[in-house]
Coordinates of C-alpha atoms in Angstrom, one line a residue:
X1 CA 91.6 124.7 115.8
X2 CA 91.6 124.5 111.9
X3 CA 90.5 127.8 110.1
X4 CA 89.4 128.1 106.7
X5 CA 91.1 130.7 104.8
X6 CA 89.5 133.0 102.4
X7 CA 91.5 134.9 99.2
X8 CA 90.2 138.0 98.0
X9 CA 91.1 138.4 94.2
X10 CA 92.0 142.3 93.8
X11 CA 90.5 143.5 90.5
X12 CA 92.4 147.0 88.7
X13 CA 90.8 149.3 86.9
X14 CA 92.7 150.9 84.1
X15 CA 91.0 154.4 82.6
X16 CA 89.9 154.1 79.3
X17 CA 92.1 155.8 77.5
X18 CA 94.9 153.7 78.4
X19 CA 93.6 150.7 76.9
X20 CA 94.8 151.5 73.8
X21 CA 98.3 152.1 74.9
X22 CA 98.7 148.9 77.3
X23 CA 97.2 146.8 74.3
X24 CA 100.4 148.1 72.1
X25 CA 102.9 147.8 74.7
X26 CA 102.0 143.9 75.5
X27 CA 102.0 143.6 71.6
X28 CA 105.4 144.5 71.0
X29 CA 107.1 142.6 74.3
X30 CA 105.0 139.5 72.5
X31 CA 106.8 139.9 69.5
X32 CA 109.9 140.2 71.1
X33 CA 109.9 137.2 73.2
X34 CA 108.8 135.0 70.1
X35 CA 111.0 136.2 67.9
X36 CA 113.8 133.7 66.8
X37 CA 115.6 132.0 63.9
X38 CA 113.3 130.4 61.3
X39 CA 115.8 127.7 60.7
X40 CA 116.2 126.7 65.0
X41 CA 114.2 123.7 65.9
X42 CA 111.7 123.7 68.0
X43 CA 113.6 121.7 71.6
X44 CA 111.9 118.1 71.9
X45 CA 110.7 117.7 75.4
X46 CA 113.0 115.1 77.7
X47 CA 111.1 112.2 78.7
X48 CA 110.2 112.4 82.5
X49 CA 113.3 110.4 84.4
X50 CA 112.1 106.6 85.3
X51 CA 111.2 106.1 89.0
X52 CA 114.2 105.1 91.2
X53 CA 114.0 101.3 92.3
X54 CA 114.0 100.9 96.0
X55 CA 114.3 97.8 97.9
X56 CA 110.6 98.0 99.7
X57 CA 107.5 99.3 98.5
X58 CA 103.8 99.3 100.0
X59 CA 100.7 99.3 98.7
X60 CA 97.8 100.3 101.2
X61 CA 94.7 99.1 99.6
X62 CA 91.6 101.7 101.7
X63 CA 88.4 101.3 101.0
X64 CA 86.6 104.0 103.5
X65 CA 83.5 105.0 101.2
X66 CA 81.6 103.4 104.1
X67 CA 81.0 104.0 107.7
X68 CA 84.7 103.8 108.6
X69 CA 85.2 107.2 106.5
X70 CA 86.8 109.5 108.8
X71 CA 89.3 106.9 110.3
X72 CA 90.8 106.4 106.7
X73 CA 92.1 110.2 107.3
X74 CA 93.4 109.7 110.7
X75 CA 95.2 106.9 109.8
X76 CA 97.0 108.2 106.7
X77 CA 98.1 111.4 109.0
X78 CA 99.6 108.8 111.2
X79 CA 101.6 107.4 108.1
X80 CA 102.9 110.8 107.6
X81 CA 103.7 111.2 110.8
X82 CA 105.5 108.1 110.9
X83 CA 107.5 109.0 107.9
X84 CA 108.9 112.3 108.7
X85 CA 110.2 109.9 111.8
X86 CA 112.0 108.1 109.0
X87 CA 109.7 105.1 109.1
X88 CA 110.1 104.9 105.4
X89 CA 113.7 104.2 105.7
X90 CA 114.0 105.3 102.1
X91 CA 111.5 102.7 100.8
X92 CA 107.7 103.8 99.2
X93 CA 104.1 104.1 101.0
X94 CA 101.7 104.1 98.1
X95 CA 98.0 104.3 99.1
X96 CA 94.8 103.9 96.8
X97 CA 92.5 106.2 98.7
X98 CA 88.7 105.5 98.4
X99 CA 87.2 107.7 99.9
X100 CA 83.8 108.6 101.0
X101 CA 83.9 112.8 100.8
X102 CA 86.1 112.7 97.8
X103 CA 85.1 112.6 94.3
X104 CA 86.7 109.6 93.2
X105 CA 89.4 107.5 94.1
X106 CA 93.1 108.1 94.0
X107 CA 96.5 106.8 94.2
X108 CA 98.7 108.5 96.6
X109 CA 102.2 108.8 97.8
X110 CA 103.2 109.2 101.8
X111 CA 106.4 110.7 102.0
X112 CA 108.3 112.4 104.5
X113 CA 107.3 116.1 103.2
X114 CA 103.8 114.5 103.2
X115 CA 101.3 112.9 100.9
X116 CA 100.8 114.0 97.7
X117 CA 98.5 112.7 95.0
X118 CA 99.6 110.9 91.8
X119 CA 96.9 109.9 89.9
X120 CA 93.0 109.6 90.1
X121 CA 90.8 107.0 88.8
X122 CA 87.2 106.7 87.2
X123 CA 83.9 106.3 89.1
X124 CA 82.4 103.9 86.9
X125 CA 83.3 101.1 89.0
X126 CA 83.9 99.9 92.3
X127 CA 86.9 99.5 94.2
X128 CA 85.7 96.0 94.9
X129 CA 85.7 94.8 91.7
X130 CA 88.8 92.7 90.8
X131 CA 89.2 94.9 87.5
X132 CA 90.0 98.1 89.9
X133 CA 92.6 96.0 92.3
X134 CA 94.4 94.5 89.4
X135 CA 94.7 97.9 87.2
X136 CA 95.5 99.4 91.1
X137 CA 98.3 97.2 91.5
X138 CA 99.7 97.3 88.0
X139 CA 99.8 101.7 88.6
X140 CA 101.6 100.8 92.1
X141 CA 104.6 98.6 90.6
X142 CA 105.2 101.2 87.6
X143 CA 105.5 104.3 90.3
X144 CA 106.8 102.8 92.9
X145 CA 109.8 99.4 91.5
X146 CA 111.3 98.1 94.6
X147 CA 112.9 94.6 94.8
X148 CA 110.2 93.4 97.5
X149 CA 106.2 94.4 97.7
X150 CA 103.9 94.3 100.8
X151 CA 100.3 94.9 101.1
X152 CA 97.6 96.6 103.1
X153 CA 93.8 95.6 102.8
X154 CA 92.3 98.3 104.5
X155 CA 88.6 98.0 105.3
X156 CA 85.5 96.0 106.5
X157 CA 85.8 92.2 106.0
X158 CA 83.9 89.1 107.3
X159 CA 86.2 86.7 106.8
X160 CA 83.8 83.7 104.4
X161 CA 81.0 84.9 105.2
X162 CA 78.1 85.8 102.5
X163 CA 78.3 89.4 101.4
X164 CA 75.0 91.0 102.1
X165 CA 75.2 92.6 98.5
X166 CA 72.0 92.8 95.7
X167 CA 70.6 90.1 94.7
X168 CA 71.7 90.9 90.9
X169 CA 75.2 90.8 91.6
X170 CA 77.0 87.3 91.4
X171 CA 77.0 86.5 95.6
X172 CA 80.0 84.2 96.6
X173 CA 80.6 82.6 100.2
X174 CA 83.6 84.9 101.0
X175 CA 84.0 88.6 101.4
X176 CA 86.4 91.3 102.0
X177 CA 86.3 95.1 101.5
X178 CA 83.3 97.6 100.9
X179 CA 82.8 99.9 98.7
X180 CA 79.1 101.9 99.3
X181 CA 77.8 98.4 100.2
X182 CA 79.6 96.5 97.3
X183 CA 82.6 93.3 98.6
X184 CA 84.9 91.5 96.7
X185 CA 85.0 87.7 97.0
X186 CA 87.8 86.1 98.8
X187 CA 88.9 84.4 95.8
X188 CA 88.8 86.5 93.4
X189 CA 90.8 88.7 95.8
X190 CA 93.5 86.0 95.3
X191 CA 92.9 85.0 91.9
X192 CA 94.4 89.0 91.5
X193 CA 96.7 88.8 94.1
X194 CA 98.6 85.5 93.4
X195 CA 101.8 85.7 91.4
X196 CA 102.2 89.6 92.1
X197 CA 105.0 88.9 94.4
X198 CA 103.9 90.4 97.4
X199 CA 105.9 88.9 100.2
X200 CA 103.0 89.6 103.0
X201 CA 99.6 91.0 103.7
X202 CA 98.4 92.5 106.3
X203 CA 94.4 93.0 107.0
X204 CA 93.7 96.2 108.9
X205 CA 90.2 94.6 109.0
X206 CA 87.8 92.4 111.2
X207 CA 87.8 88.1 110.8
X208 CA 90.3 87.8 108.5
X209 CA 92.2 85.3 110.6
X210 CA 90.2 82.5 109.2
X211 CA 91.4 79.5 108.4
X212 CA 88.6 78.9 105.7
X213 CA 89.7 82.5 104.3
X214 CA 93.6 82.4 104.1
X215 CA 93.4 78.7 103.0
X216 CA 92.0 80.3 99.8
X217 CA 94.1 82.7 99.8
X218 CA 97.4 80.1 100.4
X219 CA 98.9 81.0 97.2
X220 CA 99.3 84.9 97.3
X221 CA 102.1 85.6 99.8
X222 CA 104.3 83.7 102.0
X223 CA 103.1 85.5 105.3
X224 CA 99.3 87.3 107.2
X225 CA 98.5 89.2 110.0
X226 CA 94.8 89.3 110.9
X227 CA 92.4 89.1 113.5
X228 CA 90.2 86.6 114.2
X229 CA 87.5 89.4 115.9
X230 CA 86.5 92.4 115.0
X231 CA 89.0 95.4 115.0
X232 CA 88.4 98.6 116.2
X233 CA 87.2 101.4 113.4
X234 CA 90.1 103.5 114.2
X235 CA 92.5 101.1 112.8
X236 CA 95.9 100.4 113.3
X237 CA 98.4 102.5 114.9
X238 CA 100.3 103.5 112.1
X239 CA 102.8 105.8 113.7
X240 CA 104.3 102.5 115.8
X241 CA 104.3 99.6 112.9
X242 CA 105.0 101.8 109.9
X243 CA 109.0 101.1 110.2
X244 CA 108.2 97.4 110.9
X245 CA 105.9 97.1 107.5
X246 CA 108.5 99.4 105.9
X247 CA 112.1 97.8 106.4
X248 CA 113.3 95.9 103.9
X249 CA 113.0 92.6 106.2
X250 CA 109.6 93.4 107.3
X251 CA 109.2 92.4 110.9
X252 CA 105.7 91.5 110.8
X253 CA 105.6 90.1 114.5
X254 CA 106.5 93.3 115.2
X255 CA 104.1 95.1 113.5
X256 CA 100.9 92.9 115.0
X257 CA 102.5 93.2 118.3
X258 CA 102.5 96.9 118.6
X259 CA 99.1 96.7 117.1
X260 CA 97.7 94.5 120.0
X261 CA 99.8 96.4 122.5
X262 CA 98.2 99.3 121.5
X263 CA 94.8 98.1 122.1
X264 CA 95.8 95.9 125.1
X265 CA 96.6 98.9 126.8
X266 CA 93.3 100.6 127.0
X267 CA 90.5 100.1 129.6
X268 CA 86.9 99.9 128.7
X269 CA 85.4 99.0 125.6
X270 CA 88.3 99.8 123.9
X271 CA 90.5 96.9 125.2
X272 CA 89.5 94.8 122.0
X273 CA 92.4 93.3 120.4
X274 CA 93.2 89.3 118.5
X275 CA 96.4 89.6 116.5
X276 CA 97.9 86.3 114.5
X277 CA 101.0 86.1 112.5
X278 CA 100.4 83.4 109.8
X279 CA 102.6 81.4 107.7
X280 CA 101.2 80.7 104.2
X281 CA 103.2 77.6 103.8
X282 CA 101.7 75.9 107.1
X283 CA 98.8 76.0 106.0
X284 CA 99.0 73.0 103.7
X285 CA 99.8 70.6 106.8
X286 CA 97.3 71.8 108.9
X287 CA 94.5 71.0 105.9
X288 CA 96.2 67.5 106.0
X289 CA 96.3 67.2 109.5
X290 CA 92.5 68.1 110.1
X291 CA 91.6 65.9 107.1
X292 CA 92.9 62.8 108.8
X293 CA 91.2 63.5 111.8
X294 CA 88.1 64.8 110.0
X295 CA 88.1 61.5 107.5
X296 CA 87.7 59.3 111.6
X297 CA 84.2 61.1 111.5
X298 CA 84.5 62.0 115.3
X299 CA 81.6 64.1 117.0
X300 CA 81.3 66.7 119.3
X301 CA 80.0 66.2 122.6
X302 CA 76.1 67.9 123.3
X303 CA 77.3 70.0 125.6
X304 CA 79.5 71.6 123.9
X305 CA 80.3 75.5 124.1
X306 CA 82.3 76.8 121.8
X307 CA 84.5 79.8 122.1
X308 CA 83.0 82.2 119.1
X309 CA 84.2 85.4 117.7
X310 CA 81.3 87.3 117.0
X311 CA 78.7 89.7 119.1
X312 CA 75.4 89.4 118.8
X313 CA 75.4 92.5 116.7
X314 CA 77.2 91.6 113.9
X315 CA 74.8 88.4 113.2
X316 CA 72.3 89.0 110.3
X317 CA 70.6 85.9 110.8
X318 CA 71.3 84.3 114.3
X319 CA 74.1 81.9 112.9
X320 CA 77.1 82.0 113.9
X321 CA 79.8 81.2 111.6
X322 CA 83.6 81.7 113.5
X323 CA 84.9 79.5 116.0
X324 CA 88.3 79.1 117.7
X325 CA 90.2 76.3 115.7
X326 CA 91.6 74.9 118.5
X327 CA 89.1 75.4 120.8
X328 CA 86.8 73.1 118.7
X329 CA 89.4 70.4 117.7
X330 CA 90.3 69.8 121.2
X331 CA 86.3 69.4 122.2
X332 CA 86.0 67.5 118.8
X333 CA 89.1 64.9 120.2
X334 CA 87.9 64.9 123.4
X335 CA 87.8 61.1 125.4
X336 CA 88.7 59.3 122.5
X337 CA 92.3 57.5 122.6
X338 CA 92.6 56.8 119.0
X339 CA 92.7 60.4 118.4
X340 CA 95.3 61.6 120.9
X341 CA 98.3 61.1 118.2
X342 CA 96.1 62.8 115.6
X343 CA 95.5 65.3 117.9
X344 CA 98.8 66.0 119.2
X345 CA 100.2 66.2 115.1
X346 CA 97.3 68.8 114.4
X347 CA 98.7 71.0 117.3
X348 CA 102.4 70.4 115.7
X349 CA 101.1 71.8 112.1
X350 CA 98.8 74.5 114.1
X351 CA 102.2 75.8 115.5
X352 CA 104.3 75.7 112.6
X353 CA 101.1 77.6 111.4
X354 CA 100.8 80.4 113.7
X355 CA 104.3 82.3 114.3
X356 CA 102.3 84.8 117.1
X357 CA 99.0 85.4 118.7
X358 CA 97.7 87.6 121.1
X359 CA 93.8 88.4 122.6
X360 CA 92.9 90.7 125.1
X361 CA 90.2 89.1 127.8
X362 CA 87.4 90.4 125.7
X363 CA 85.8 91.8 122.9
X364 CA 84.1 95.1 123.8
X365 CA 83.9 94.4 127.0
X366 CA 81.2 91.9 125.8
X367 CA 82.3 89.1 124.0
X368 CA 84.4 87.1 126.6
X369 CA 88.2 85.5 125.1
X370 CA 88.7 82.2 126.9
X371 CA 90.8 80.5 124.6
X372 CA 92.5 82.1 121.1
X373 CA 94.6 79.8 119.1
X374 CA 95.2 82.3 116.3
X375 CA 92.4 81.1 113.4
X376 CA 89.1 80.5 113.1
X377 CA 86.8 78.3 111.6
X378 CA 83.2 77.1 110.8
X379 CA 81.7 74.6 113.0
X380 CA 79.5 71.7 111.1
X381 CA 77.4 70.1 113.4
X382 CA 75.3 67.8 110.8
X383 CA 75.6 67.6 106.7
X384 CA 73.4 70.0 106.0
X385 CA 75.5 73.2 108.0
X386 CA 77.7 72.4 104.6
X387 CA 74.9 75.0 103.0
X388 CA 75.2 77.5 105.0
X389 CA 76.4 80.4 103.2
X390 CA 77.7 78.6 100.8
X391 CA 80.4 76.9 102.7
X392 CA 80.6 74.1 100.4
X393 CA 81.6 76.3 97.6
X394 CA 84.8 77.1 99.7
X395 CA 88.2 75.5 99.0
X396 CA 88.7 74.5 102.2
X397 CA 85.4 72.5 102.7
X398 CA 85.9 71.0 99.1
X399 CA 89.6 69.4 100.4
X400 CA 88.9 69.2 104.5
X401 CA 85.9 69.7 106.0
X402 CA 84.2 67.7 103.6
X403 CA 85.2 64.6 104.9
X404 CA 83.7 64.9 108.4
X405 CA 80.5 63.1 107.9
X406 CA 81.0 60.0 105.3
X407 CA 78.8 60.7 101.5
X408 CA 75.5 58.9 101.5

């Protein structure tokens, strides 16, 4: 049980006619100790000694001024935990803290003595806003140098969806992250992101195994883990995939597999786990694959059921908006012999796509996980499902899933 300490500051009382004496005594040891030669200059301060350049560091971007606040601190006590294991290995855990009791947000370092803080920032903005990520970032690579970067969006997310946000505020189709109600687009995410040199990202954070989602965000690192369903609030289990995040080959199968294991493990509601390990550079063929079958205008049987990704709970307005990939392109190929070739190269590109995947049988003991090919996606069923939420503003619509019914 935690106790609160209390000081109590002792207060002396010196008789009156001693003031006059202690005021010449402190006078005299004042002029002592600054006496010195005229003609001596004053020392000039050293600069402080440049940070050390390791060979890994991580950035843990946590946004828990929202309902996930109490989890944030759970979690970073696990990445302490971790690194007096020696998780770090010698490498850096930085970790821009946003959080809801504190106040304002700060940049911190896990270390194995513990976490201390290095700098704090305004609260004039939002940790949302690109401005914050890219000023967060540039703070992260001047503390921390290391020869390799990873990263760790820490948050809600929604995948493409439409951020329920004002309606002042400039609304895109894609959201990650929230800050007291406030989300950053997916692609301005990457716009900040791309060309920083981080070698992977990893989204402790529902839906962001989206193929509409890391399609725009192709450019920003070689490698993903996400899942395609939610995750619980508590997080990932830092304490077991620290050292795989960490290392200076990251082993991010690893990682998402102790994650899932974690989960997988538990009984009840809180056996909920999808995990996908995704390769940035396969997601080029698979646009190209999906395109040619896309541009035969095929269509999906009545009947269809598709396997979704989302509870009841989480839709706002009755649509839903993620689908299993593979679970749809099979039912879209379905009894048509032209597109069994096609077909067959779409699985190809989905597997040099998807390095590792993982479901548990449901989500919350609710949501049922028949099939999981490791990404979702948006299902248009006529033209006009092109507007919903904006999906036609998407990058991935624009070069793919635009061509599934021919232009008037």
């Amino acid at each position: 049980m935690h106790t609160r300490l209390s000081y109590t500051i002792m207060t002396c009382k010196f008789p009156r006619i001693l003031l006059p004496l202690i005021a010449a005594l402190v006078a005299a040891a004042f002029t002592v100790s600054c006496s010195s030669d005229d003609n001596e200059p004053s020392p000039v301060p050293s600069p402080p000694p440049s940070p050390v350049k390791v060979g890994r560091a991580v950035l843990v971007y946590m946004l828990a001024d929202n309902n996930l606040s109490g989890n944030d601190y759970r979690n970073l006590s696990d990445m302490a935990a971790a690194a007096a294991e020696g998780a770090l290995q010698g490498n850096r855990l930085i970790v821009y803290h946003d959080d809801r009791n504190a106040a304002a947000p700060s940049l911190k370092e896990v270390t194995a003595e513990g976490i201390k803080t290095i700098r704090g920032y305004d609260i004039t903005g939002f940790s949302t806003d690109p401005v914050r990520l890219s000023a967060v970032i540039k703070d992260f690579k001047e503390v921390a140098p290391a020869d390799a970067f990873g990263f760790v969006f820490w948050s809600h997310a929604f995948g493409w969806q439409m951020a329920n946000t004002p309606a002042d505020t400039d609304v895109r189709p894609q959201w990650l992250g929230d800050d007291c109600g406030r989300h950053m687009d997916v692609d301005r995410f990457a716009a900040v992101m791309q060309g920083q040199g981080f070698d992977y990202v990893y989204f402790d954070c529902c839906h962001m195994a989206s193929v509409e989602s890391l399609y725009e965000m192709r450019h920003i690192a070689p490698a993903f883990v996400a899942s395609c369903a939610e995750m619980l609030a508590a997080g990932s289990p830092y304490r077991k995939i620290l050292r795989h995040l960490m290392a200076d080959t990251p082993d991010l199968v690893a990682a998402a597999k102790a994650t899932f294991d974690h989960y997988d493990a538990m009984t009840g509601k809180a056996r909920t786990s999808t995990m996908s390990v995704i390769d940035a550079a396969g997601l080029e063929r698979l646009a190209a694959v999906t395109r040619d079958i896309f541009s035969l205008h095929p269509r999906l049987p009545q009947q269809y059921s598709p396997q979704n990704y989302e509870r009841d709970v989480e839709l706002a307005d009755g649509v839903r908006r993620l689908f299993d990939f593979g679970d749809y392109m099979d039912a879209l190929c379905a009894g048509d012999p032209t597109l069994e070739a096609p077909l067959a190269r779409w699985h190809e590109a989905l597997d040099g796509c998807v390095r590792w995947k993982a479901a548990t049988p449901a989500i919350f003991n609710s949501l049922v996980i028949r099939k999981h090919c490791g990404l979702s996606t948006f299902i248009m069923r006529q033209p006009s499902d092109a507007d919903v939420s904006g999906y036609n503003r998407l990058k991935w619509y624009s070069d793919v899933a635009g061509t599934l019914y021919p232009s008037e």
